[in-house]
PDB file of C-alpha atoms in Angstrom:
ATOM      1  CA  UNK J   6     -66.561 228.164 -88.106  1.00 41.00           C
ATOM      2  CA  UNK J   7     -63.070 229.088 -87.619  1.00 41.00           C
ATOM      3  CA  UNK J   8     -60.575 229.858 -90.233  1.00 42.00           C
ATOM      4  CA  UNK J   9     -57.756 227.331 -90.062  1.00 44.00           C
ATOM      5  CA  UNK J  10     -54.564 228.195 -88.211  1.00 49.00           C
ATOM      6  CA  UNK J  11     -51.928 226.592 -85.937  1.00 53.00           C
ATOM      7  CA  UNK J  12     -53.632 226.857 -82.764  1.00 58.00           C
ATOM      8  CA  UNK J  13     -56.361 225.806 -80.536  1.00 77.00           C
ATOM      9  CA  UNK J  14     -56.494 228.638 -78.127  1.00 67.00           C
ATOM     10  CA  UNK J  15     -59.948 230.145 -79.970  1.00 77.00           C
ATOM     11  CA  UNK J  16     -61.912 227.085 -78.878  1.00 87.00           C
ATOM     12  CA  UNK J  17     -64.062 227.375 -75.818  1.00 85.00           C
ATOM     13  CA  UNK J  18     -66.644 224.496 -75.688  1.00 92.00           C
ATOM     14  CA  UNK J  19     -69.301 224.739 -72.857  1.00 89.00           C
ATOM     15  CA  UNK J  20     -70.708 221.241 -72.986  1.00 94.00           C
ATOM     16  CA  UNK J  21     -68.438 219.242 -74.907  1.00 95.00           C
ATOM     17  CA  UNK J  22     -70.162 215.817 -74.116  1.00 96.00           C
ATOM     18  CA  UNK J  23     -72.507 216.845 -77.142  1.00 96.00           C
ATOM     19  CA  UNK J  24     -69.509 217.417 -79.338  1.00 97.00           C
ATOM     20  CA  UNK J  25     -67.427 215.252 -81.460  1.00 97.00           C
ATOM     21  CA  UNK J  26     -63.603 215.317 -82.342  1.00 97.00           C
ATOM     22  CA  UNK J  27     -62.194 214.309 -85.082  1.00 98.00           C
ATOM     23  CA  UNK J  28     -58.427 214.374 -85.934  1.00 98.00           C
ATOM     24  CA  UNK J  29     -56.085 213.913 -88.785  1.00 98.00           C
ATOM     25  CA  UNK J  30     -52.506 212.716 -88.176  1.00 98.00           C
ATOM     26  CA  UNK J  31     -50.757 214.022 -91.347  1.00 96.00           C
ATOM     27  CA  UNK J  32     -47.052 213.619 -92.136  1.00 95.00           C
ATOM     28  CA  UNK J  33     -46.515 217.074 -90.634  1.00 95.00           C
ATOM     29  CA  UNK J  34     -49.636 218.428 -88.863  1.00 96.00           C
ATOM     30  CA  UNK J  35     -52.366 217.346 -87.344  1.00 97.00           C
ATOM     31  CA  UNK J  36     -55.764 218.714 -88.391  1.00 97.00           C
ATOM     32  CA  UNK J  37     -59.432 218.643 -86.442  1.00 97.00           C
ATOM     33  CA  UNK J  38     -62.734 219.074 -86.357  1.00 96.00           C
ATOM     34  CA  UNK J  39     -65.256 219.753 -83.946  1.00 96.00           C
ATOM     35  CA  UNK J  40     -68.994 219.479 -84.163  1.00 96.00           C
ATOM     36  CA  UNK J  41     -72.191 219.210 -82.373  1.00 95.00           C
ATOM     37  CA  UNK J  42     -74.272 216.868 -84.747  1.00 89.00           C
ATOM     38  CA  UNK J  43     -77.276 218.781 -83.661  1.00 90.00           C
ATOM     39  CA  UNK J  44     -76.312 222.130 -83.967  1.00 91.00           C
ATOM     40  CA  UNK J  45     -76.526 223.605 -87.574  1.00 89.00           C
ATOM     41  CA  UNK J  46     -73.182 225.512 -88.488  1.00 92.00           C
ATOM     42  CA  UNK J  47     -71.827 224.199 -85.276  1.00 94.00           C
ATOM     43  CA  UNK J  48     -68.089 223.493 -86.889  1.00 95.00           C
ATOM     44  CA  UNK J  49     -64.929 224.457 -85.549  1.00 95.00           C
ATOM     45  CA  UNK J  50     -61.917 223.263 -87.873  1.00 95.00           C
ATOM     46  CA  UNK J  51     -58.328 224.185 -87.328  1.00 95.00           C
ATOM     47  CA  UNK J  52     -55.120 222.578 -87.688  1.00 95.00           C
ATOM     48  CA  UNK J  53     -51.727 222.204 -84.834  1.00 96.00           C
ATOM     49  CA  UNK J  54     -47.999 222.058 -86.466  1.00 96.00           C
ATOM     50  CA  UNK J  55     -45.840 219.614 -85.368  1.00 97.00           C
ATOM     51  CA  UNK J  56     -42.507 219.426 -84.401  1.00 97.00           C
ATOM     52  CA  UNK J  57     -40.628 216.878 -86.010  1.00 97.00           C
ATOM     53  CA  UNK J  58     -37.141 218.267 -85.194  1.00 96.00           C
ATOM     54  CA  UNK J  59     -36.374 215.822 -82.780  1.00 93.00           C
ATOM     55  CA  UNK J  60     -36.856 212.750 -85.055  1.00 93.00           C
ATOM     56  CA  UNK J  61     -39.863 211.022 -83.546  1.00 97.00           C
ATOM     57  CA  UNK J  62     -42.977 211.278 -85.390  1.00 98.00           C
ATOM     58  CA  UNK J  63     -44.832 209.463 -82.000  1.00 98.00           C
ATOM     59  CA  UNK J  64     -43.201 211.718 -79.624  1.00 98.00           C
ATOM     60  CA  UNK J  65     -44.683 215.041 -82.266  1.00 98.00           C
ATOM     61  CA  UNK J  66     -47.938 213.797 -82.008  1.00 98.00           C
ATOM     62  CA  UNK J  67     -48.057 213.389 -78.254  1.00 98.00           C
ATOM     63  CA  UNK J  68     -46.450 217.112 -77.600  1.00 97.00           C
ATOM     64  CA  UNK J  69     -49.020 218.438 -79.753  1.00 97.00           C
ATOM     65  CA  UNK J  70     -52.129 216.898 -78.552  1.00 97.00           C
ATOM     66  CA  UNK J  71     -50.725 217.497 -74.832  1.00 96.00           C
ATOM     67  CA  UNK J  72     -50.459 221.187 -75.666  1.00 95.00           C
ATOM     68  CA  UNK J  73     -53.489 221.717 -76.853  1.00 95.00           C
ATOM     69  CA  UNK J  74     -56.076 220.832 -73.662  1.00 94.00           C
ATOM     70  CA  UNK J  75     -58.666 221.682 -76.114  1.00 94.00           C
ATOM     71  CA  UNK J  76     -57.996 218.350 -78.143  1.00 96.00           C
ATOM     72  CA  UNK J  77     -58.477 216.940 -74.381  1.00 96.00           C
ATOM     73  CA  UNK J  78     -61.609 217.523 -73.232  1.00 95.00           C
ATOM     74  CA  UNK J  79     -64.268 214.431 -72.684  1.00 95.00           C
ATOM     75  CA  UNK J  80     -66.108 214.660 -76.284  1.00 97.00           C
ATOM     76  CA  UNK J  81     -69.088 212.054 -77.233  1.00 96.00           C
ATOM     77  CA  UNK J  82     -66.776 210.820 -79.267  1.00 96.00           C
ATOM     78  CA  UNK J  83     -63.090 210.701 -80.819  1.00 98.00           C
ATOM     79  CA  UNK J  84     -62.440 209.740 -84.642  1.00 98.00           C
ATOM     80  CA  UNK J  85     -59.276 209.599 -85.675  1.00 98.00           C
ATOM     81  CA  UNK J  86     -57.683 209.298 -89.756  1.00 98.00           C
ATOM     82  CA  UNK J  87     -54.197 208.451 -90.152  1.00 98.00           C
ATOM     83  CA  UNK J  88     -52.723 208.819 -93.675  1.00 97.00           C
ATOM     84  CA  UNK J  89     -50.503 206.126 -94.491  1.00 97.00           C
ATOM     85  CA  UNK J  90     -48.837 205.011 -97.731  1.00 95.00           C
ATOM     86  CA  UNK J  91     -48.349 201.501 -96.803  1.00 96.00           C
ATOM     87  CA  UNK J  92     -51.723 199.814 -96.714  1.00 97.00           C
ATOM     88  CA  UNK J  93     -53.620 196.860 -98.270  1.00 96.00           C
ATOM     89  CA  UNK J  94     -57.580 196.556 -99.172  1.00 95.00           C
ATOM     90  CA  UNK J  95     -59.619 192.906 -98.162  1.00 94.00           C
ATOM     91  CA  UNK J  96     -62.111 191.839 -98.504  1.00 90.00           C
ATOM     92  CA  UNK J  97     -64.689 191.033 -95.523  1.00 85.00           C
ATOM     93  CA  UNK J  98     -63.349 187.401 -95.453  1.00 86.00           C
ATOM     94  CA  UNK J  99     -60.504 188.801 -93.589  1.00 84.00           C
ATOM     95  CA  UNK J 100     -62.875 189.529 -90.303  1.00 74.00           C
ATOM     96  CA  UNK J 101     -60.264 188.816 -87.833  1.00 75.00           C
ATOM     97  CA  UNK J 102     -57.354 191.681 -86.849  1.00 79.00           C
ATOM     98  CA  UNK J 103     -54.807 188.693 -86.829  1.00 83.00           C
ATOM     99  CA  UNK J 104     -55.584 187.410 -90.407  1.00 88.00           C
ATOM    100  CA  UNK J 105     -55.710 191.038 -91.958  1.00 89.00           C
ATOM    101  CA  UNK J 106     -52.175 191.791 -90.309  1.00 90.00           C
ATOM    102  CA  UNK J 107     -50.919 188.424 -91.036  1.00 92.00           C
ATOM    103  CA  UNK J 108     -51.469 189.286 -95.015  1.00 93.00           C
ATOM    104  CA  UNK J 109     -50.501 192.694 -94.462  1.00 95.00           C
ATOM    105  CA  UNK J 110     -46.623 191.445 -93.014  1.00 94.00           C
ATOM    106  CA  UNK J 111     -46.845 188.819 -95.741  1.00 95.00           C
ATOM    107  CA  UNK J 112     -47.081 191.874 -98.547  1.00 95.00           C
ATOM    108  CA  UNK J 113     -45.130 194.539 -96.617  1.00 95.00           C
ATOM    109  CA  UNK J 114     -42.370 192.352 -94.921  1.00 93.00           C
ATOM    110  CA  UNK J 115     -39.942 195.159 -94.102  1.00 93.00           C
ATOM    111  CA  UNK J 116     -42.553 197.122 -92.397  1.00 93.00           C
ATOM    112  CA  UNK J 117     -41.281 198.134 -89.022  1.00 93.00           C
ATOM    113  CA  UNK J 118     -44.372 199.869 -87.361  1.00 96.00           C
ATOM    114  CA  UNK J 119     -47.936 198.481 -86.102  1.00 96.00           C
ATOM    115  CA  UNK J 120     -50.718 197.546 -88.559  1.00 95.00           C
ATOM    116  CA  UNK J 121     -54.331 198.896 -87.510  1.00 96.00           C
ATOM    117  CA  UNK J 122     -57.274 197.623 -89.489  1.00 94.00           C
ATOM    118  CA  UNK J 123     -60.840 199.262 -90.546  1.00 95.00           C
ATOM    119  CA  UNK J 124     -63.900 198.105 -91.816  1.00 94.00           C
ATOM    120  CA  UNK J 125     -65.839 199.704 -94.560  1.00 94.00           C
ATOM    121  CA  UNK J 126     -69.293 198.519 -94.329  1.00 93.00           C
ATOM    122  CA  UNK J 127     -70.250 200.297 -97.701  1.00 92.00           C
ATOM    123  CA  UNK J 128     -67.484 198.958 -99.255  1.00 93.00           C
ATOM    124  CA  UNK J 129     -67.716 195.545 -97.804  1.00 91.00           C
ATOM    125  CA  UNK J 130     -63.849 195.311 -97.549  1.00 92.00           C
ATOM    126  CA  UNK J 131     -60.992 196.425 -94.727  1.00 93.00           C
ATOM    127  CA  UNK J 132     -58.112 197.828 -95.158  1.00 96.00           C
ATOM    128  CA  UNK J 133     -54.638 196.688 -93.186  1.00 96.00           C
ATOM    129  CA  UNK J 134     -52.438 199.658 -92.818  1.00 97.00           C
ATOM    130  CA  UNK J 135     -49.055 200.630 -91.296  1.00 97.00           C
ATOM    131  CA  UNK J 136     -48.788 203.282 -88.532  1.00 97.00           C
ATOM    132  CA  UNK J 137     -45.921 204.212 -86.069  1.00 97.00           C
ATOM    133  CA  UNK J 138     -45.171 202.241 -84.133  1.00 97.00           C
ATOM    134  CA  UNK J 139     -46.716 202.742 -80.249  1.00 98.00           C
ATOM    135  CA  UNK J 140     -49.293 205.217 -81.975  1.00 98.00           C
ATOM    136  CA  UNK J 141     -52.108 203.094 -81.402  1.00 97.00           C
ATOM    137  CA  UNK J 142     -51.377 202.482 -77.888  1.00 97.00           C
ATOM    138  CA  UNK J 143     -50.990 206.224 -76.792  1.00 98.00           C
ATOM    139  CA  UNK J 144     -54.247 206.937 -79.248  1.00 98.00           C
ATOM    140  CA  UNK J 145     -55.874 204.403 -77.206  1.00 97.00           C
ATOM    141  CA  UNK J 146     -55.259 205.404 -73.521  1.00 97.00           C
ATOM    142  CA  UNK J 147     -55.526 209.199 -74.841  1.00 98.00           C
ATOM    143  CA  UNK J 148     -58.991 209.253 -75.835  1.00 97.00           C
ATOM    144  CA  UNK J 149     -60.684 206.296 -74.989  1.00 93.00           C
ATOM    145  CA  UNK J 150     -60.144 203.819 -77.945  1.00 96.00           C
ATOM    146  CA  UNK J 151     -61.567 205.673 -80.409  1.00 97.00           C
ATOM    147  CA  UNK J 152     -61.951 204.002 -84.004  1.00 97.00           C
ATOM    148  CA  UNK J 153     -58.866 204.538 -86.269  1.00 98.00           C
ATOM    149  CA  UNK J 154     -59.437 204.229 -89.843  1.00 98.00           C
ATOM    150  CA  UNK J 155     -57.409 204.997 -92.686  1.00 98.00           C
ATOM    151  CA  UNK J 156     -57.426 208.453 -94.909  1.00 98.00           C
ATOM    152  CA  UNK J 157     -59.175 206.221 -97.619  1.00 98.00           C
ATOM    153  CA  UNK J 158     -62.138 205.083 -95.737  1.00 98.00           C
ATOM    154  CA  UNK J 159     -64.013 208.931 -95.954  1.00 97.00           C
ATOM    155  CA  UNK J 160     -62.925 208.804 -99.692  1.00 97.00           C
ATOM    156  CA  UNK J 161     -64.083 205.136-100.234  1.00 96.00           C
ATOM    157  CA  UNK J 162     -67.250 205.100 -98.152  1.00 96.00           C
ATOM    158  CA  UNK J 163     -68.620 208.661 -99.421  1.00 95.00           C
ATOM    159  CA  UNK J 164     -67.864 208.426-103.558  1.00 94.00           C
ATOM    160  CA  UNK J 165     -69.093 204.654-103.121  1.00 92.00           C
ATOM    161  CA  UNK J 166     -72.238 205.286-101.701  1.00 91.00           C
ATOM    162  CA  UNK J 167     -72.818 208.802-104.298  1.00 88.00           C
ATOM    163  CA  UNK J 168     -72.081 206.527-107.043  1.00 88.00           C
ATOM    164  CA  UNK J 169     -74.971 204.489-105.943  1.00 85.00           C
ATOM    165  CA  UNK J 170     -77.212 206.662-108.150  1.00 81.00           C
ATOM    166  CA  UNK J 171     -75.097 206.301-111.368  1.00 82.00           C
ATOM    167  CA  UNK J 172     -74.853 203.867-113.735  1.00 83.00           C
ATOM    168  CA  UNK J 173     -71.718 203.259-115.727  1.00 87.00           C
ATOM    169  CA  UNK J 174     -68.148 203.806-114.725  1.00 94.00           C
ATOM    170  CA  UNK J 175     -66.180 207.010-113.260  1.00 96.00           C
ATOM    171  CA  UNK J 176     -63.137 207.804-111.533  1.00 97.00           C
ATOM    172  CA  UNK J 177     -62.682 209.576-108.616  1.00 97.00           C
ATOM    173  CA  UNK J 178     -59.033 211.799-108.005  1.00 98.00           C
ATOM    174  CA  UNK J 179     -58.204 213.162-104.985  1.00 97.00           C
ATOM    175  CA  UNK J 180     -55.085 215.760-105.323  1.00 97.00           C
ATOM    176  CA  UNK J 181     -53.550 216.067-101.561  1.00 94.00           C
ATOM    177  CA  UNK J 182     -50.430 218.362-100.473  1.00 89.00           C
ATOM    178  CA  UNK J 183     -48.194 214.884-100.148  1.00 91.00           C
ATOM    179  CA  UNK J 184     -49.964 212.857-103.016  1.00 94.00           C
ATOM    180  CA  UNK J 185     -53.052 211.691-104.868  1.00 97.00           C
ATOM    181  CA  UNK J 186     -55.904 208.766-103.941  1.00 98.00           C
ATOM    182  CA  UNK J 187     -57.523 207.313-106.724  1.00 97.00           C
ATOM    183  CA  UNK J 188     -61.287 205.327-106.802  1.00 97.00           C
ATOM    184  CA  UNK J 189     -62.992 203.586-109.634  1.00 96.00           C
ATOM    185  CA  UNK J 190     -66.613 203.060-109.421  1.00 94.00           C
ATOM    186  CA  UNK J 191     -68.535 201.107-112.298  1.00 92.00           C
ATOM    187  CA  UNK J 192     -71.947 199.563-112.001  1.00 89.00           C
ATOM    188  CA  UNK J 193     -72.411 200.407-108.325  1.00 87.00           C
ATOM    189  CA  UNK J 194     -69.083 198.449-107.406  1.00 89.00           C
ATOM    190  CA  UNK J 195     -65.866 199.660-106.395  1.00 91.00           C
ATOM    191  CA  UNK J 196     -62.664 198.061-108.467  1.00 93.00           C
ATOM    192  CA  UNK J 197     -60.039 200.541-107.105  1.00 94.00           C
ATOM    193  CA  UNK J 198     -58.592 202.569-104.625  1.00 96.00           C
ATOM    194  CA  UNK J 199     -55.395 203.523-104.693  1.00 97.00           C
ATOM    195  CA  UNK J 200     -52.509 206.133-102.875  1.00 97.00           C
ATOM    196  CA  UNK J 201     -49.892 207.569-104.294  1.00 96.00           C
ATOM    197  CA  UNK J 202     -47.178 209.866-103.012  1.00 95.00           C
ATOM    198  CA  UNK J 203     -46.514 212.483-106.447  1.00 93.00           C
ATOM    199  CA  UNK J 204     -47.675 215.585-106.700  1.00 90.00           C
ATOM    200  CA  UNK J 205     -45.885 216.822-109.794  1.00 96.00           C
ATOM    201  CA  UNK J 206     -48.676 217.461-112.031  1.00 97.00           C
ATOM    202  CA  UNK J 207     -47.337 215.387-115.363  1.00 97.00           C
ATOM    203  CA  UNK J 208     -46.957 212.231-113.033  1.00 97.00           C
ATOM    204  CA  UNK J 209     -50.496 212.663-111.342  1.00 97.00           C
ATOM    205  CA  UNK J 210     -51.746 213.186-114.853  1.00 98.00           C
ATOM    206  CA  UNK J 211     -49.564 210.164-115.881  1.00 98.00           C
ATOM    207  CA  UNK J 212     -51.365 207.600-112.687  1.00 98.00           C
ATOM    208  CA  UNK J 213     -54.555 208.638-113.855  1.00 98.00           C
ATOM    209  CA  UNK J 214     -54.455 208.122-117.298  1.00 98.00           C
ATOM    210  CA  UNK J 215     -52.841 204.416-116.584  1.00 97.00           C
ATOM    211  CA  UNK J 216     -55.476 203.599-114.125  1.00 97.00           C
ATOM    212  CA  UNK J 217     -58.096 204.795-116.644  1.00 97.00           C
ATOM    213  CA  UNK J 218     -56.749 202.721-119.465  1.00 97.00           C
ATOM    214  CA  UNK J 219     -56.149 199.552-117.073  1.00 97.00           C
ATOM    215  CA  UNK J 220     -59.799 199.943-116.289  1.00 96.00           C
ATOM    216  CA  UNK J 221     -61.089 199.721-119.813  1.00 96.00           C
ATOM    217  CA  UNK J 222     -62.753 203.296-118.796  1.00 97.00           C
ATOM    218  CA  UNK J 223     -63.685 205.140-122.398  1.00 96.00           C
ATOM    219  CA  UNK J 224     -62.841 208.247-122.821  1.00 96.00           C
ATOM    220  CA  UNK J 225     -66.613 209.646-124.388  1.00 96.00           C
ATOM    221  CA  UNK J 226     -68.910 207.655-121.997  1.00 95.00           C
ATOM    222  CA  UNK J 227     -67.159 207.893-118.517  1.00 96.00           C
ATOM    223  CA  UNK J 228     -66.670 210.559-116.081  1.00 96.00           C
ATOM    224  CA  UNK J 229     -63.440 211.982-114.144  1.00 98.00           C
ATOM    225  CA  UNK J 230     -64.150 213.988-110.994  1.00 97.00           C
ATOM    226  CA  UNK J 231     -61.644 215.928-109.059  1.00 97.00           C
ATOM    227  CA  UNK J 232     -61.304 217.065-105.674  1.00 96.00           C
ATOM    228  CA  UNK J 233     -58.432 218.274-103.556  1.00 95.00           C
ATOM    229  CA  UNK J 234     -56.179 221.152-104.248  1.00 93.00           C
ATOM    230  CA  UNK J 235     -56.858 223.519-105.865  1.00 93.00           C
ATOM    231  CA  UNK J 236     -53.559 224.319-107.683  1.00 95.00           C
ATOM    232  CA  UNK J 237     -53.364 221.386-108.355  1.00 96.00           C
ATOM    233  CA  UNK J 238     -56.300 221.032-110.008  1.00 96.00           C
ATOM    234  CA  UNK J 239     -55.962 223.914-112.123  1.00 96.00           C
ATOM    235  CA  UNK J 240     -52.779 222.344-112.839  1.00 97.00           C
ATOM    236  CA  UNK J 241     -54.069 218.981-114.475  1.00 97.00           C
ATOM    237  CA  UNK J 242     -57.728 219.377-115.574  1.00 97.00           C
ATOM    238  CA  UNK J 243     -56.501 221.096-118.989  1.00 97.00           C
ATOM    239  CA  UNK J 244     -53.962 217.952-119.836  1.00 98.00           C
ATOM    240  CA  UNK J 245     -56.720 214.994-118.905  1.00 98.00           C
ATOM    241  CA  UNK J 246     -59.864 217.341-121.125  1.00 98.00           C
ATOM    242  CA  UNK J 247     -57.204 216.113-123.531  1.00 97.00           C
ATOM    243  CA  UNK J 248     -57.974 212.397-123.029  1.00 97.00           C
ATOM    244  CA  UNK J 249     -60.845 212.456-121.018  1.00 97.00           C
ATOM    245  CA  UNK J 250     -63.883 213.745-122.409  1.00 97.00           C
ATOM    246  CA  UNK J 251     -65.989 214.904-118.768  1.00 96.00           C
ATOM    247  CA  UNK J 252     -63.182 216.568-116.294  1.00 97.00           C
ATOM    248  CA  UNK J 253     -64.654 218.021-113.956  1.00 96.00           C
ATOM    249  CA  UNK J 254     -64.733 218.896-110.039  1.00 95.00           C
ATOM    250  CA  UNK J 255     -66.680 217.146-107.281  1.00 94.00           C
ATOM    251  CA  UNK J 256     -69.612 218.568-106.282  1.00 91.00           C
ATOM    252  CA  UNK J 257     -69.205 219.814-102.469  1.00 93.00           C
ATOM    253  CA  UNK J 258     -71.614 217.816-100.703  1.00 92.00           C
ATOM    254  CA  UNK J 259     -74.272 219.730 -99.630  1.00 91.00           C
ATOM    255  CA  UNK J 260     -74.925 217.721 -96.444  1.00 90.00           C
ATOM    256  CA  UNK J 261     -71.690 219.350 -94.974  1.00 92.00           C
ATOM    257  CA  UNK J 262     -73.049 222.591 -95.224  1.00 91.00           C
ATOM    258  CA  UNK J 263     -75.282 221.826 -92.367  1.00 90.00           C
ATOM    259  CA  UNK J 264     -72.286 221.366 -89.918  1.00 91.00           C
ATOM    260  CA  UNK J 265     -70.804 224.653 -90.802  1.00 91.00           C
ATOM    261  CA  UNK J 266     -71.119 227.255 -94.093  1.00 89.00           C
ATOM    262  CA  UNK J 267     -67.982 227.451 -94.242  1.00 88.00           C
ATOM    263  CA  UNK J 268     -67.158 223.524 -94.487  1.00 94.00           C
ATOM    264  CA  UNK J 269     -65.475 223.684 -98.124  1.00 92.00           C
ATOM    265  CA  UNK J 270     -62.318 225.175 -95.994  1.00 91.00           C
ATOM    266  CA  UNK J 271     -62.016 222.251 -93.622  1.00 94.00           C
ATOM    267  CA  UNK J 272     -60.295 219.423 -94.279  1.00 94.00           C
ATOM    268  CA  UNK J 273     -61.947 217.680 -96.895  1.00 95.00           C
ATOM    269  CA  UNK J 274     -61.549 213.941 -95.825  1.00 97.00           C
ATOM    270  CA  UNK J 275     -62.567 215.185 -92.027  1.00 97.00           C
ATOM    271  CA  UNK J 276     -65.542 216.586 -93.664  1.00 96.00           C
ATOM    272  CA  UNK J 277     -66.468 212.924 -95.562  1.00 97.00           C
ATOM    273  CA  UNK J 278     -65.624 211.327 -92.470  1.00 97.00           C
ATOM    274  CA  UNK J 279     -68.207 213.096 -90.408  1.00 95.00           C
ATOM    275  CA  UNK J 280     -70.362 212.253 -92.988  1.00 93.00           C
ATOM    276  CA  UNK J 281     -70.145 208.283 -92.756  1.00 89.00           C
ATOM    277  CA  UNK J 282     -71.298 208.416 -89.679  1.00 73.00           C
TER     278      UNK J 282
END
């Protein structure tokens, strides 16, 4: 696997038709993947810049994916994440796109770009969320409607089905570079997932603690894993061992490993994503 850097110029695939693409659109990159599902240590992970200097977060993404030919190529398949901060979880009642927007405009009535929907079949819920507007479309006739989920879903799907095997109730923290996702998990069932754009350690100690005490979580019987960054980490573990009696950080699952040894430096949703499959 490739260390991750700002270009795609390393990548020379031979047979890409065995190979599958997966993409993050961040606020201000866009990250990838590349794998052949049946070649061991197979991954290629990397991440392209963009260039948001002229004001259009659509027109970014398109210079960057056209720049890249390597992002082009005609994969098995195309997965792409989108991290979004204005989003809404349903539950499977809401089967139809028009009833899941439709409750989405009713909750987020200024929002001015499209809503794309996903289905968590884990989960047994969707989530509505916002994305640029025209995003979709060019996503669409780029690479062959390929799903779109939201940055949750890996998160969601992955801890919900781990947490099969455990009884009782734990949380679930993910620290990102633009803000922290939260999941609760007792008796098998998910109560919560949650976003939040803070990254100052006191306030993503101060979300978690709230959510814990809304939750009726105890602080001797229940668990508190961590994932994310790393500074971050360091940053908060100390203050919630203060409340919290287990604080500790996620396991790497060791499924990943299979894709590439060096998986732990990839993105870490991309990672969970390949790993819903």
């Amino acid at each position: 696997m490739s260390n991750l850097s700002d270009t795609t110029s390393h990548i020379d695939i031979r047979q890409p038709e065995f190979w599958t693409l997966q993409l993050a659109l961040c606020p201000k990159v866009i990250q990838y993947t590349l794998f052949d599902v049946d070649e061991e240590n197979s991954l290629i992970a990397g991440e392209v810049p963009l260039d948001l200097s002229g004001g259009s977060y659509l027109k970014a993404v398109e210079n960057a994916i056209y720049d890249n030919p390597a992002l082009l190529q005609d994969y098995k398949q195309v997965r792409v994440l989108i991290f979004s901060q204005h989003f809404m979880i349903l539950p499977p009642e809401y089967s139809a796109e028009t009833d899941a927007e439709e409750a989405f405009r009713a909750m987020y009535a200024d929002a001015k770009g499209d809503v794309a929907t996903c289905f968590l079949p884990r989960c047994h819920a969707h989530i509505a969320f916002e994305v640029e507007k025209g995003l979709i479309g060019f996503l669409h006739r780029t690479f062959n409607i390929p799903p779109i989920v939201h940055h949750l879903y890996p998160l969601m799907e992955h801890f919900k089905w781990q947490d099969e095997r455990r009884t009782g109730a734990c949380m679930h923290l993910n620290l990102r570079q633009e803000g922290i996702d939260m999941l609760i998990v007792r008796d098998k069932q998910l109560l919560m997932a949650n976003s939040i754009a803070c990254t100052a350690p006191d306030d993503v100690v101060y979300y978690a603690l709230h959510a814990w005490q809304s939750f009726n979580l105890e602080a001797t019987r229940h668990e508190l894993f961590i994932t994310g960054e790393k500074a971050l980490r360091d940053a908060v573990i100390p203050t919630l061992r203060k409340y919290v009696s287990y604080v500790m950080p996620s396991i790497f699952p060791a499924a990943a490993l299979k894709i590439g040894q060096d998986a732990v430096k990839a993105p870490f949703e991309l990672i969970l994503l390949a790993l819903c499959e």
